[in-house]
Every structure is written in C-alpha cells, then in structure tokens.
Phi, psi and omega in degrees: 000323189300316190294307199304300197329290183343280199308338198275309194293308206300286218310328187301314189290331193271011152267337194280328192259357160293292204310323197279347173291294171337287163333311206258004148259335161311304164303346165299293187294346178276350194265020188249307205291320176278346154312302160319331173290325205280319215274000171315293180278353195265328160306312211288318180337308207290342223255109227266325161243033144273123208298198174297295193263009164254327169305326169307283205303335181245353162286294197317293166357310189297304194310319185283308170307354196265342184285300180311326165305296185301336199247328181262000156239051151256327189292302171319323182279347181274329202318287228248029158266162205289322189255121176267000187255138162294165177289138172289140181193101171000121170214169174260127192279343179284315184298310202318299195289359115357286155304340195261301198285353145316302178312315197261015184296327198280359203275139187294348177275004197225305190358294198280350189305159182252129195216133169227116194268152184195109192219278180112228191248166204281135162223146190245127195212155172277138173234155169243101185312311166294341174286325190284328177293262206325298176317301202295325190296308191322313171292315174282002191252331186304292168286013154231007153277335167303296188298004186099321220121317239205028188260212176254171161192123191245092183258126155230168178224134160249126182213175191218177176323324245240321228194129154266167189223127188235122170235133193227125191254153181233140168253042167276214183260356150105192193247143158295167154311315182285356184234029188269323164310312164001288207268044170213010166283169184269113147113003188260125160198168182252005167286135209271332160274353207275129187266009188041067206223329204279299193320305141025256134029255170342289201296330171349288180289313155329298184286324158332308174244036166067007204234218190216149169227160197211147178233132208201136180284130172296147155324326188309317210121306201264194166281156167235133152313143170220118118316132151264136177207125205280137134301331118314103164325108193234177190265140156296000000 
C-alpha cells in the first residue's frame, strides 16, 4: 500500500512538472508575440512622418504591451505552485476583448488584415485578463497567417446565462477535418516555421475559465474559433 501511495504521489508530481514545462513554453511564445506588437509600435513611434495622434495610439499600444510582459513573466515565476493559473476576478469581457484587438491589430503580422467586431452589450464574467489578452492574440494571429496577411477576420461575442461564447472567423482556407483535434495538441502545427504553442494557449485559457474550445467552418469561407467561458465562478 506504502509502494502504490510513492507511485501515485511520483506520477502526479511528474505530471505536474510536464504540464508546468508545457506551461512555461507556452507562455515563452506568447511573450515573443507581444514583443512583436511593442517592437511594431517602436517603429511606428520611429517613423517621421507619422502624424500626433497615430504616435498617441502606439506608445499606449506600447504601455499596454509593456503590462502585458510583465503579468506573463510573473506567470513564468508561478510554474512550481500547485495552481499555473491567475485569480478570476469580475471583469466587463467586452472592454477586455476590446483592448486585446487593438493590442493585436498593431501586431506586423495582422496589419494588412481587415479585423472586424460585433460584441453587443457589456458581459461580466470571472476572469483571468492576461489569459483572455494571450488567447484572443493567438487566435488573430491564427487568422491572419491563414489569410496570407491580407484576409478578413471577425472577432465576435455572444452569451447566455450560463457562457460567454468569443468567436474568432477567418476567409482562408479553413482546418481540414481530419486535423481539427490535432491542431490543439502541444507542438503539432502545419506552419513550416510554427512551435505548435498559440492553440496551446487557447484550450488554456478555455480550461481556465471552466470552459471550452471548438473548430468550425465560417459564414466567412475559412475557419472559426468558438471559446466558451463559464460564467459562473467555480471551485479549482
């Protein structure tokens, strides 16, 4: 009986340091994606004939990506507690995702993208806000490397008592059927260059927030994203 505890105890801890090794790559590549936003705006900042109020728009860009850095290698400093997750804290999910598609609007891989919204009236849900900024960039960065650079992209939001629903649509060429478990997998991507890490991310934030994630063809052409995030506050 003495033996079983040992082995039960080994396997756990030795899941607990896969999963925070997992964790702690995930969290690498999203801090690269947001270097990329600051170093984006570090140009536009650069640029001699960008007027007053477009130089305004990319130091605040800058500020918020420099928070963001900062709240994701705080995360990096959590790896060996028992919870890899932030506290959930009442938020309006509409300012957050607001803020989050500015933030990846600025990103050099989205630029030429056409990005668009449809959020609807304020919904207050517990949250972890640096997880909802990482998921959402991942997912738009998702879709504009589907789109080339240069497509459509549709972050929309829906809810009910129970769920917000964050949907992010694309007009590429969508996930075949046969790779949509796939691609939610760790280190699995069809990008030739690709850590297979943003989806990652995602089901994260998703498992995180009590929820869920889904792959779907879009009104669009291409793929849709569905987050689900419980509304209800729940024990870990």
């Amino acid at each position: 009986q003495d033996l079983l505890i040992v082995q039960r105890d080994s396997l756990v801890a030795s899941e607990h340091r896969a999963l925070a090794g997992l964790f702690a790559a995930s969290v690498a590549h999203d801090i690269n994606n947001v270097l990329m936003v600051a170093r984006g705006n570090a140009e536009l900042l650069a640029e001699p004939v960008a007027g007053l109020e477009t130089k305004q728009r990319a130091a605040d860009a800058m500020r918020r990506a420099f928070v963001e850095l900062a709240a994701l290698s705080q995360r990096l400093m959590t790896l060996g507690r028992e919870n890899l997750y932030g506290t959930l804290s009442e938020r309006d999910l509409v300012a957050v995702l607001e803020r989050a598609v500015k933030l990846a609007s600025r990103h050099e891989r989205v630029r030429r993208c056409t990005v668009t919204t449809k959020f609807g009236a304020n919904v207050m849900l517990p949250m972890d806000e640096v997880l909802i900024d990482r998921m959402l960039l991942n997912l738009i960065l998702n879709a504009a490397d589907a789109t080339r650079g240069a497509g459509r992209i549709a972050v929309r939001l829906a809810s009910d008592a129970e769920a917000a629903y964050i949907e992010v649509h694309d007009n590429g060429p969508g996930i075949p059927d046969d790779e949509k478990d796939a691609i939610f997998e760790a280190f699995y991507t069809s990008k030739p260059n690709g850590l297979g890490l943003g989806l990652v991310s995602v089901k994260v934030c998703a498992d995180a927030h009590h929820g869920s994630v889904e792959v779907f063809r879009s009104d669009l052409g291409g793929a849709a994203f569905r987050v689900r995030l419980s509304r209800v506050a729940k024990e870990s």
